[in-house]
Amino acid sequence: MSQELLQIHNLKTYFFSDSGKIPAVDGITLSVKRRETVALVGESGCGKSITSLSIMGLLPESGKIVDGEIIFNGENLVKKTDAEMERLRGNEISMIFQEPMTSLNPVLTIGEQIMEGIILHRKVSKQEARERAVQMLKLVGFPRAEEILSEYPHQLSGGMRQRVMIAMAMATNPKLLIADEPTTALDVTIQAQILELMREVKEKFETSILLITHDLGVVAEMADRVIVMYAGKVVEEAGVEELFEKPSHPYTEGLMKSVPSLEESQQRLYSIRGNVPSPDELPKGCRFAPRCDKAWDRCFASEPDLKEIAPGHAVRCFLYQSEEGNEPR
Amino acid sequence: MTTYLIRRILTMIPMMVLISVILFTMVQLAPGDAFSGQFDPRVDASYYEKMREKFGLNKSPVEQYFIWAKNFVQGEFGLSFRHRMPVSDLISDRIGNTVFLGVCSLILTYSLAIPLGIFSANKPYSKLDYTLTGFSFVGYSMPSFLAGLLLIYLFSFNLKIFPFSGTETAGGGYEGISLLLDRLYHVILPAFTLSLITIAGYNRFVRSSILEAKQQDYVRTARAKGLSKSVVMRKHVLRNALIPLITLFGLDLGLLLGGAVITETIFTYPGIGQLYFEGIVNRDYPIIMAVSMISALTVLLGNLLADILYAVVDPRIRYE
Ligand SMILES: Nc1ncnc2c1ncn2[C@@H]1O[C@H](COP(=O)(O)OP(=O)(O)O)[C@@H](O)[C@H]1O
Ligand SMILES: [Mg+2]
């Protein structure tokens, strides 16, 4: 059994519209080991969600994987049929989403929604599925689990709904849990509880987690390894400690600086100037160059490759690619 | 819920009183009365005066209203000027026909509009979808008298498949099941005429409701569980998409009688809609008042039913 549970190689996911193709994910490579938590970070619009939906095979109709492979547990998901993906989804790979308020069906009970996945994948009776659902609800912190089964989503708070989502996702004991901004929509105190719960669940089920977030606080607390994404590409990748100690890509540095810090009472919070370019109007050269304080001529002319600067630490930036005849601007 | 219901039903009483005052005023404001249109040279003018006296038409409008209201609450709907019969008898003879027509038209509406809407939503912007949109547009904008006449022309005169009037074959002597079939055979064209607008409107409504539900986050969650598209459609999308339709059912109920006036008249179908039409033509105000009141009551009850059904099918709605 290989150590890598998930290996994405050169994945390109494009949208096709009347105005042409939109490269939302443009050749990313990443891997998640067994029992590892990998954080995928980047500002909104960088292609994080589209990456996760590509893995799940749940892209919107106008989106297509045009190149690359997604090897999960030794099998290429890109090649799988709908039926094969359905057997995998919610079974070997589960996913939880950002909006706990809208991610549950308002007209079905919590019980029905947890049980349907169990019945589908475990081929058990309703009674057994019910028992499993109760067990899962207790595990995620509902002491009165039996009652919750017959309640509807609107009767629960956002944090409780996210717990239900976790119970639902973990009920089939998946190998990989993809969590797309699982705490972004929650209050800070609830966020901490949900993160704690995810850690517990991960230990108990020995699951790997691909955690998508734009919150470096969450990354520091949860991740083993971090992948920084910018405009559809990976710009930096490192172990969590290494990354916080030596953020190397100017984009990563910018992200770090924009985290509010408790010690220094900054008058104004730093933020990277400008916005993430929309994938249909990407700049020439390095995609970050127009927002970068350290950019020089070369950055606007061509795009740097992802290069390893230390074991397990890779950066896509000319600053780390010594070549003669170039002066910082 | 029970207190809510009682409160709702109690508030209907002042509403019905208000409606009756407005109706009565409108009937009074209309020029002439039941006898002013009858020019029969053989009849002495003093006869009409006597009749006006007899039916209380010479009294002041306010007095007339109270006389009418007092009788009405006692179940006395008055005498029809035209038929010289108690209005309650006229109505009880015909109301069954109208209910039958209404039920058939509702069944037609839902059994056609829902599947058509689903077909459209399965392949939006396809040829089938555009075709249905086109037909719905025509069906929605065509006045029902025109639709009725076209159906009669096509199916009764040209194709001779369906009868164009009545509720059953005269002298057919059918009983039991065969009577029911005979009545269904007679009711098909009027029921279709009556439901044309709702079929046209609802299938579009179902279509857009489904397309909207498909976009929701919970659908993605359901797919992420590994459920197939068809199961997600059945269990998650349709349930959410059809809820608003159930409330429309209650509202629709109240509008049926209005539609039945034209339809029954065109198909000379002896229901209370046709009775109402006659009543208006003849200025037979006891009939106008009685049928209008029935219609107002069905609208109010339909609204109440809509709210109750909403609470039944949607767990988010609870009435205190
Ligand atoms: N349905 C879609 N059609 C066209 N473009 C899309 C669609 N969904 C996402 N995109 C594009 O893909 C980019 C990445 O989106 P996403 O993965 O959701 O970003 P995030 O990193 O915030 O999760 C967006 O900037 C957007 O332009
Ligand atoms: Mg996102």
XYZ file of C-alpha atoms and ligand atoms in Angstrom:
677
model
C 0.000 0.000 0.000
C 1.491 3.255 -1.101
C 1.941 5.993 1.413
C 0.142 8.479 -0.778
C -3.625 8.316 -0.572
C -4.272 11.069 -3.096
C -1.982 12.289 -5.832
C -3.078 15.018 -8.146
C -0.822 15.471 -11.095
C -0.943 18.491 -13.390
C -4.696 18.895 -12.981
C -6.318 21.376 -15.311
C -9.965 22.200 -14.839
C -11.386 24.698 -17.262
C -14.780 26.263 -17.683
C -16.133 26.705 -21.144
C -18.420 29.564 -21.933
C -19.426 31.554 -24.980
C -16.583 33.961 -24.325
C -13.990 31.187 -24.342
C -12.246 28.917 -21.868
C -11.582 29.899 -18.274
C -8.629 28.120 -16.657
C -9.886 27.991 -13.035
C -7.397 25.278 -12.067
C -4.328 25.402 -14.249
C -2.005 22.487 -13.750
C -1.798 21.820 -10.046
C 0.115 18.955 -8.495
C -0.367 17.924 -4.913
C -0.542 14.867 -2.743
C -2.105 13.797 0.514
C -0.599 10.967 2.508
C -2.544 8.520 4.587
C -3.652 10.099 7.885
C -2.232 13.421 6.846
C -3.988 16.772 6.963
C -3.082 18.959 4.043
C -4.270 22.529 3.938
C -5.010 24.196 0.638
C -4.870 27.951 1.149
C -5.324 31.026 -0.965
C -7.630 33.969 -1.303
C -11.129 33.606 -2.603
C -11.218 32.843 -6.323
C -7.887 31.002 -6.465
C -9.494 27.734 -7.526
C -9.559 25.846 -4.229
C -13.182 24.788 -4.415
C -12.903 23.845 -8.058
C -9.929 21.641 -7.163
C -11.998 19.847 -4.539
C -15.007 19.481 -6.807
C -12.710 18.042 -9.481
C -11.656 15.335 -7.038
C -15.281 14.618 -6.168
C -16.348 14.602 -9.804
C -18.998 17.176 -8.976
C -17.997 20.037 -11.231
C -20.682 22.368 -12.545
C -21.798 21.408 -16.046
C -19.696 24.029 -17.788
C -16.530 22.834 -16.023
C -14.317 20.060 -17.360
C -11.091 18.374 -16.385
C -9.053 18.892 -19.535
C -5.752 17.410 -18.417
C -3.982 15.670 -15.585
C -4.781 12.811 -13.292
C -6.222 12.351 -9.839
C -4.892 9.136 -8.372
C -6.877 8.083 -5.337
C -5.861 4.875 -3.611
C -4.109 3.781 -6.789
C -6.939 4.534 -9.192
C -7.305 7.448 -11.589
C -10.566 9.193 -10.772
C -10.531 11.206 -13.986
C -11.102 7.971 -15.925
C -13.966 6.716 -13.791
C -17.572 6.451 -14.946
C -20.434 8.203 -13.144
C -21.524 4.969 -11.501
C -17.996 4.225 -10.285
C -17.697 7.719 -8.845
C -21.045 7.316 -7.104
C -19.721 4.229 -5.356
C -16.721 6.212 -4.156
C -18.407 9.448 -3.181
C -19.670 9.604 0.364
C -18.038 6.239 0.893
C -14.282 6.476 0.402
C -14.194 10.231 -0.117
C -16.550 12.467 1.806
C -16.941 16.187 1.661
C -18.228 18.919 3.908
C -19.005 22.421 2.773
C -18.777 25.997 3.842
C -22.422 26.833 4.355
C -23.925 24.653 7.066
C -27.105 26.716 6.826
C -27.885 25.662 3.286
C -26.002 22.397 2.910
C -28.734 20.320 4.498
C -32.077 19.678 2.857
C -34.666 21.777 4.705
C -37.546 19.355 4.236
C -35.885 16.100 5.287
C -35.083 15.147 8.861
C -31.504 14.944 10.060
C -31.994 11.198 10.483
C -33.167 10.671 6.911
C -30.203 12.649 5.605
C -27.587 10.776 7.608
C -29.146 7.391 7.015
C -29.475 7.621 3.262
C -25.714 7.546 2.737
C -25.255 4.660 5.159
C -28.002 2.618 3.523
C -26.603 3.360 0.073
C -23.014 2.349 0.762
C -23.268 -0.126 3.594
C -26.325 -1.937 2.207
C -27.773 -2.237 5.690
C -31.343 -2.222 6.945
C -33.035 0.967 8.028
C -32.760 -0.102 11.645
C -29.016 -0.665 11.417
C -28.543 2.616 9.593
C -30.486 4.310 12.344
C -28.248 2.844 14.999
C -25.195 3.955 13.101
C -26.643 7.456 12.728
C -27.282 7.685 16.464
C -23.753 6.476 17.160
C -22.312 9.098 14.806
C -24.418 11.905 16.248
C -23.243 11.000 19.753
C -19.688 10.988 18.495
C -19.931 14.498 17.109
C -21.337 15.756 20.367
C -25.103 15.382 20.471
C -26.003 13.779 23.796
C -29.677 13.561 22.802
C -28.909 11.955 19.468
C -32.196 10.013 19.166
C -34.198 13.216 19.301
C -31.997 14.974 16.759
C -32.754 12.207 14.262
C -36.313 13.419 13.829
C -35.489 17.108 13.847
C -35.174 19.329 10.819
C -32.130 21.441 9.918
C -33.845 24.745 10.739
C -34.150 23.614 14.343
C -30.358 23.492 14.704
C -27.766 26.239 14.919
C -25.005 26.657 12.351
C -22.449 24.911 14.517
C -24.801 22.008 15.168
C -25.495 21.657 11.486
C -21.798 21.503 10.748
C -21.556 18.734 13.346
C -24.339 16.936 11.523
C -22.428 17.378 8.257
C -19.359 15.838 9.875
C -21.412 12.941 11.261
C -22.861 12.413 7.814
C -19.484 12.563 6.094
C -17.785 10.199 8.542
C -20.618 7.666 8.903
C -19.183 5.481 6.158
C -15.637 5.739 7.480
C -14.086 7.419 4.433
C -10.373 7.378 3.699
C -10.367 11.019 2.678
C -12.378 13.917 4.014
C -12.433 17.066 1.939
C -13.477 20.063 4.015
C -14.099 23.203 1.999
C -13.929 26.167 4.382
C -15.753 24.189 7.076
C -15.583 26.943 9.680
C -15.646 30.100 7.599
C -19.347 30.717 8.150
C -19.218 30.105 11.908
C -18.578 32.223 15.004
C -15.041 32.149 16.343
C -15.855 30.059 19.424
C -17.865 27.595 17.370
C -15.011 27.479 14.838
C -12.631 26.264 17.511
C -15.072 23.557 18.585
C -15.587 22.315 15.045
C -11.833 22.227 14.398
C -11.338 20.294 17.623
C -14.033 17.875 16.554
C -12.389 17.391 13.170
C -9.108 16.565 14.853
C -10.793 14.008 17.107
C -12.638 12.422 14.248
C -9.494 12.258 12.162
C -7.657 10.410 14.956
C -10.515 8.029 15.550
C -11.164 7.142 11.930
C -7.553 7.494 10.732
C -8.770 9.681 7.916
C -6.750 11.961 5.708
C -8.065 15.492 5.411
C -7.773 17.939 2.574
C -8.647 21.152 4.335
C -9.494 24.131 2.209
C -9.329 27.482 3.902
C -8.185 31.032 3.530
C -7.602 31.318 7.270
C -3.983 30.783 8.275
C -5.044 30.434 11.911
C -6.975 27.312 10.938
C -3.965 26.090 8.979
C -1.630 26.482 11.939
C -3.977 24.536 14.147
C -4.850 21.690 11.829
C -2.404 21.081 9.032
C 0.641 18.869 8.653
C 1.466 20.297 5.282
C 0.348 23.400 3.432
C -0.179 24.117 -0.226
C -0.593 27.751 -1.201
C -2.612 28.313 -4.331
C -2.759 31.458 -6.403
C -4.829 32.003 -9.547
C -5.201 28.322 -10.330
C -1.578 27.343 -9.605
C 0.404 26.086 -6.647
C 2.859 28.834 -5.643
C 4.320 27.347 -2.486
C 4.286 24.058 -0.672
C 5.862 23.199 2.682
C 5.439 21.494 6.034
C 3.396 23.650 8.358
C 6.257 24.675 10.638
C 8.609 25.390 7.786
C 5.986 27.513 6.090
C 5.259 29.650 9.125
C 8.946 30.043 9.858
C 10.110 30.693 6.344
C 7.282 31.844 4.150
C 9.111 32.221 0.868
C 6.736 33.242 -1.863
C 5.817 36.947 -1.639
C 2.177 35.877 -1.828
C 2.542 33.617 1.198
C 4.320 36.398 3.042
C 1.503 38.737 2.173
C -1.053 36.247 3.482
C 0.895 35.886 6.721
C 1.116 39.618 7.191
C -2.594 40.056 6.713
C -3.414 37.790 9.664
C -4.417 39.992 12.603
C -1.877 39.486 15.329
C -2.575 39.717 19.039
C 0.869 40.888 20.121
C 1.503 43.845 17.889
C -1.435 46.166 17.896
C -1.297 47.163 14.301
C -3.129 50.330 13.498
C -4.290 49.039 10.215
C -4.396 45.462 9.069
C -2.057 44.758 6.187
C -3.647 43.508 3.047
C -2.129 42.553 -0.255
C -2.930 45.279 -2.726
C -5.146 44.481 -5.668
C -7.288 41.411 -6.231
C -6.933 37.854 -7.411
C -7.124 38.086 -11.213
C -10.147 36.441 -12.730
C -8.998 33.291 -14.579
C -10.173 34.675 -17.892
C -7.878 37.714 -17.690
C -4.640 36.386 -16.284
C -1.561 38.581 -16.543
C 1.407 37.524 -18.622
C 4.386 36.146 -16.692
C 4.015 35.400 -12.997
C 0.344 35.640 -12.093
C 1.157 37.382 -8.849
C 3.588 39.914 -10.307
C 1.135 42.835 -10.634
C 0.458 42.656 -6.892
C 3.979 41.814 -5.818
C 6.333 44.306 -4.096
C 9.360 42.313 -5.153
C 8.546 41.863 -8.792
C 11.091 42.832 -11.400
C 11.117 42.804 -15.187
C 11.519 39.120 -15.541
C 8.410 38.413 -13.481
C 6.298 40.170 -16.076
C 7.963 38.399 -18.989
C 7.760 34.730 -18.093
C 6.345 32.425 -15.503
C 8.603 30.752 -12.926
C 8.484 27.012 -12.254
C 7.802 25.396 -8.924
C 11.287 24.681 -7.510
C 12.311 22.896 -4.363
C 14.349 25.236 -2.145
C 14.650 22.872 0.813
C 13.489 19.269 1.313
C 9.715 19.320 1.057
C 9.602 23.053 0.499
C 8.868 24.269 -3.020
C 8.283 27.790 -4.300
C 7.205 29.201 -7.635
C 9.176 32.462 -7.681
C 12.166 33.899 -9.529
C 13.621 35.142 -6.239
C 14.730 31.592 -5.603
C 15.863 30.785 -9.096
C 19.321 32.244 -9.338
C 19.977 33.321 -12.841
C 22.423 35.936 -13.891
C 21.675 39.260 -15.452
C 18.576 40.022 -13.456
C 18.357 42.779 -10.945
C 15.514 43.325 -8.581
C 13.513 46.276 -9.786
C -52.389 25.078 15.399
C -55.957 24.600 16.653
C -56.143 28.113 18.108
C -54.638 29.397 14.910
C -57.338 27.655 12.912
C -60.130 28.938 15.130
C -58.766 32.452 14.837
C -58.527 32.171 11.082
C -62.060 30.869 10.774
C -63.428 33.590 13.046
C -61.789 36.338 11.031
C -63.658 35.029 8.013
C -66.965 36.256 9.434
C -66.260 39.999 9.230
C -64.668 39.420 5.850
C -67.785 37.717 4.537
C -69.949 40.571 5.887
C -67.751 43.120 4.194
C -67.796 41.189 0.948
C -71.586 40.894 1.082
C -71.954 44.659 1.597
C -69.700 45.386 -1.350
C -71.497 42.865 -3.538
C -74.882 44.180 -2.565
C -73.818 47.736 -3.280
C -72.548 46.742 -6.703
C -75.762 44.933 -7.530
C -77.748 48.001 -6.433
C -75.552 50.369 -8.413
C -76.170 48.441 -11.620
C -78.999 50.163 -13.507
C -82.379 48.460 -13.663
C -83.754 45.444 -11.872
C -85.115 42.029 -12.705
C -88.263 43.485 -14.237
C -86.999 46.489 -16.131
C -85.778 44.389 -19.054
C -89.046 42.621 -19.727
C -91.108 44.464 -22.287
C -94.145 42.375 -22.846
C -96.968 44.423 -24.345
C -99.537 41.921 -23.110
C -98.557 42.556 -19.523
C -99.823 45.594 -17.713
C -97.163 47.894 -16.241
C -98.918 47.711 -12.894
C -98.084 43.994 -12.791
C -94.355 44.808 -12.641
C -95.041 47.298 -9.891
C -96.883 44.602 -7.965
C -93.973 42.207 -8.467
C -91.499 44.849 -7.297
C -93.646 45.307 -4.223
C -93.790 41.554 -3.667
C -90.018 41.072 -3.910
C -89.316 44.137 -1.804
C -87.568 46.004 -4.600
C -89.264 49.261 -3.670
C -87.695 49.398 -0.271
C -84.539 51.408 0.402
C -81.256 49.641 -0.453
C -80.225 49.509 3.197
C -83.480 47.893 4.197
C -83.189 45.473 1.317
C -79.688 44.527 2.452
C -80.808 43.723 5.970
C -83.747 41.688 4.744
C -81.417 39.778 2.440
C -78.772 39.296 5.135
C -81.286 38.098 7.721
C -82.652 35.512 5.341
C -79.216 34.528 4.107
C -77.833 33.577 7.499
C -80.931 31.465 8.036
C -80.134 29.580 4.864
C -82.853 31.379 2.881
C -81.236 32.561 -0.301
C -84.460 34.074 -1.598
C -86.562 33.398 -4.662
C -85.150 33.622 -8.145
C -87.140 36.201 -10.111
C -86.562 34.315 -13.284
C -87.038 30.727 -12.226
C -89.689 31.457 -9.607
C -87.930 28.922 -7.441
C -85.932 29.114 -4.239
C -82.321 29.902 -5.104
C -81.202 27.229 -2.638
C -83.007 24.584 -4.722
C -81.440 25.891 -7.933
C -78.021 25.765 -6.353
C -78.356 22.367 -4.758
C -79.502 20.950 -8.095
C -76.365 22.199 -9.820
C -73.568 22.471 -7.338
C -72.704 18.781 -7.690
C -72.044 19.278 -11.397
C -69.737 22.187 -10.696
C -67.840 20.279 -8.024
C -67.427 17.366 -10.436
C -66.149 19.727 -13.124
C -63.784 21.396 -10.655
C -62.352 18.150 -9.343
C -61.803 16.827 -12.865
C -60.111 20.047 -13.890
C -57.809 19.975 -10.840
C -56.867 16.376 -11.569
C -56.136 17.317 -15.172
C -54.074 20.312 -14.058
C -51.820 18.436 -11.700
C -51.496 15.248 -13.696
C -50.384 17.209 -16.751
C -48.551 20.226 -15.339
C -46.194 18.314 -13.028
C -44.877 15.773 -15.568
C -44.607 18.450 -18.264
C -42.665 20.709 -15.891
C -40.346 17.844 -14.997
C -39.730 17.028 -18.675
C -38.827 20.651 -19.331
C -36.560 20.930 -16.317
C -34.707 17.741 -17.209
C -33.525 19.296 -20.426
C -33.836 23.050 -20.106
C -33.422 25.029 -23.344
C -33.960 21.878 -25.401
C -36.425 21.658 -28.297
C -38.967 19.980 -26.032
C -38.584 22.738 -23.476
C -39.066 25.470 -26.053
C -42.062 23.681 -27.540
C -43.702 23.413 -24.137
C -42.913 27.042 -23.409
C -44.595 27.995 -26.660
C -47.711 25.945 -25.976
C -47.883 27.223 -22.433
C -47.652 30.770 -23.630
C -50.522 30.263 -26.054
C -52.563 28.350 -23.470
C -51.961 30.982 -20.862
C -52.910 33.915 -23.003
C -55.920 32.401 -24.751
C -59.245 33.511 -23.222
C -61.143 30.474 -22.023
C -64.217 31.206 -24.145
C -62.015 31.056 -27.219
C -60.304 27.896 -26.042
C -63.709 26.343 -25.331
C -65.052 27.268 -28.746
C -61.937 25.929 -30.472
C -62.188 22.653 -28.589
C -65.861 22.324 -29.488
C -65.097 23.104 -33.101
C -62.278 20.602 -33.267
C -63.426 17.709 -31.110
C -67.199 17.982 -31.380
C -67.957 19.274 -34.857
C -64.989 18.087 -36.871
C -63.779 14.956 -35.168
C -67.069 14.187 -33.405
C -65.237 12.573 -30.509
C -66.649 14.463 -27.563
C -70.054 15.981 -26.814
C -70.253 19.754 -26.579
C -72.964 20.174 -23.978
C -74.693 18.687 -20.950
C -73.458 16.477 -18.170
C -74.641 13.095 -19.435
C -76.258 11.456 -22.447
C -79.940 12.397 -22.463
C -82.057 9.284 -21.984
C -78.932 7.164 -21.748
C -80.263 5.396 -18.677
C -76.760 4.671 -17.395
C -76.159 3.633 -13.826
C -73.211 3.104 -11.540
C -69.856 2.862 -13.229
C -71.184 3.417 -16.730
C -72.938 6.597 -15.543
C -69.661 7.838 -14.129
C -67.910 7.073 -17.403
C -70.645 8.836 -19.345
C -70.295 11.899 -17.116
C -66.510 11.854 -17.463
C -66.966 11.684 -21.210
C -69.110 14.817 -21.046
C -66.887 16.688 -18.633
C -63.586 16.229 -20.465
C -63.825 19.197 -22.824
C -65.112 21.681 -20.230
C -62.619 20.442 -17.651
C -59.775 20.845 -20.099
C -60.961 24.342 -21.003
C -61.136 25.242 -17.341
C -57.674 23.862 -16.559
C -55.883 25.170 -19.635
C -54.567 28.281 -17.897
C -53.390 26.440 -14.812
C -51.785 23.656 -16.843
C -49.962 26.300 -18.836
C -48.943 28.311 -15.787
C -48.075 25.456 -13.465
C -45.871 23.495 -15.821
C -43.697 26.606 -16.202
C -43.803 27.064 -12.458
C -42.730 23.459 -11.830
C -39.952 23.847 -14.375
C -38.441 26.958 -12.832
C -38.987 25.658 -9.330
C -37.019 22.496 -10.162
C -34.254 24.411 -11.906
C -33.936 26.623 -8.863
C -33.915 23.722 -6.409
C -31.212 21.990 -8.468
C -28.880 24.922 -7.767
C -29.175 24.593 -4.020
C -26.299 23.575 -1.784
C -28.178 20.613 -0.327
C -28.349 19.055 -3.767
C -24.555 19.139 -3.955
C -24.441 17.600 -0.473
C -26.741 14.822 -1.621
C -24.587 14.180 -4.682
C -21.488 14.202 -2.455
C -23.077 11.334 -0.518
C -22.935 9.253 -3.681
C -26.635 9.383 -4.537
C -27.292 9.160 -8.252
C -28.787 12.072 -10.162
C -32.187 10.402 -10.411
C -32.384 9.646 -6.694
C -31.327 13.183 -5.862
C -34.008 14.447 -8.208
C -36.695 12.329 -6.600
C -35.739 12.630 -2.961
C -34.246 16.083 -2.736
C -35.128 18.280 -5.688
C -38.763 17.374 -6.306
C -39.791 17.521 -2.682
C -38.531 21.037 -2.356
C -39.696 22.145 -5.770
C -43.271 20.916 -5.414
C -43.994 22.435 -2.008
C -45.041 25.831 -3.395
C -47.336 24.050 -5.823
C -49.244 22.480 -2.961
C -50.066 25.891 -1.575
C -51.140 27.043 -5.005
C -53.676 24.240 -4.872
C -55.602 26.019 -2.115
C -55.513 29.344 -3.904
C -56.533 27.687 -7.117
C -59.600 26.202 -5.516
C -61.011 29.651 -4.934
C -60.498 30.676 -8.550
C -62.192 27.639 -10.054
C -65.710 28.955 -9.689
C -64.837 32.144 -11.507
C -63.485 30.127 -14.426
C -66.509 27.841 -14.337
C -68.843 30.744 -15.172
C -67.480 31.095 -18.711
C -66.747 27.421 -19.238
C -70.134 26.153 -18.090
C -71.893 28.749 -20.172
C -70.032 27.809 -23.338
C -70.625 24.107 -22.838
C -74.202 24.633 -21.573
C -73.125 22.622 -18.598
C -75.728 22.993 -15.862
C -73.650 24.070 -12.871
C -73.722 27.090 -10.627
C -71.357 28.958 -12.930
C -73.912 28.828 -15.694
C -76.612 29.750 -13.182
C -74.564 32.785 -12.220
C -74.165 33.868 -15.815
C -77.928 33.631 -16.325
C -78.409 35.503 -13.073
C -76.314 38.381 -14.330
C -78.016 38.509 -17.710
C -81.432 38.555 -16.007
C -80.392 40.802 -13.101
C -81.613 38.068 -10.826
C -79.919 39.410 -7.746
C -80.768 36.647 -5.243
C -78.855 34.291 -7.550
C -76.000 36.733 -8.074
C -75.696 37.297 -4.352
C -75.905 33.629 -3.389
C -73.373 32.372 -5.935
C -71.033 35.304 -5.271
C -71.126 34.496 -1.590
C -70.336 30.851 -2.275
C -67.481 31.961 -4.468
C -66.142 34.336 -1.812
C -66.343 31.582 0.772
C -64.415 29.143 -1.430
C -61.721 31.756 -1.960
C -61.367 32.300 1.776
C -61.453 28.586 2.549
C -59.000 27.955 -0.274
C -56.599 30.460 1.255
C -56.932 28.818 4.625
C -56.371 25.410 3.068
C -53.265 26.762 1.330
C -51.817 27.870 4.667
C -52.680 24.598 6.371
C -51.186 22.521 3.570
C -48.063 24.627 3.678
C -47.593 23.843 7.346
C -48.223 20.161 6.672
C -45.671 19.776 3.894
C -43.003 22.234 4.975
C -41.440 21.527 8.360
C -40.170 25.086 8.584
C -43.703 26.480 8.822
C -45.470 26.290 12.162
C -48.461 28.365 13.211
C -48.930 29.518 16.743
N -19.483 27.743 -12.626
C -18.426 28.479 -13.008
N -18.349 28.997 -14.255
C -17.294 29.725 -14.641
N -16.246 29.998 -13.865
C -16.248 29.519 -12.618
C -17.338 28.741 -12.110
N -17.062 28.411 -10.825
C -15.866 28.953 -10.550
N -15.361 29.618 -11.613
C -14.087 30.324 -11.687
O -13.115 29.576 -11.023
C -12.363 30.391 -10.157
C -12.036 29.626 -8.916
O -13.196 29.418 -8.180
P -13.196 28.651 -6.789
O -12.523 27.351 -6.932
O -14.604 28.605 -6.312
O -12.360 29.629 -5.856
P -12.041 29.477 -4.315
O -10.573 29.388 -4.227
O -12.547 30.730 -3.697
O -12.752 28.265 -3.804
C -13.210 31.617 -9.878
O -12.447 32.770 -9.885
C -14.201 31.662 -11.003
O -13.825 32.637 -11.925
Mg -14.355 28.278 -2.377
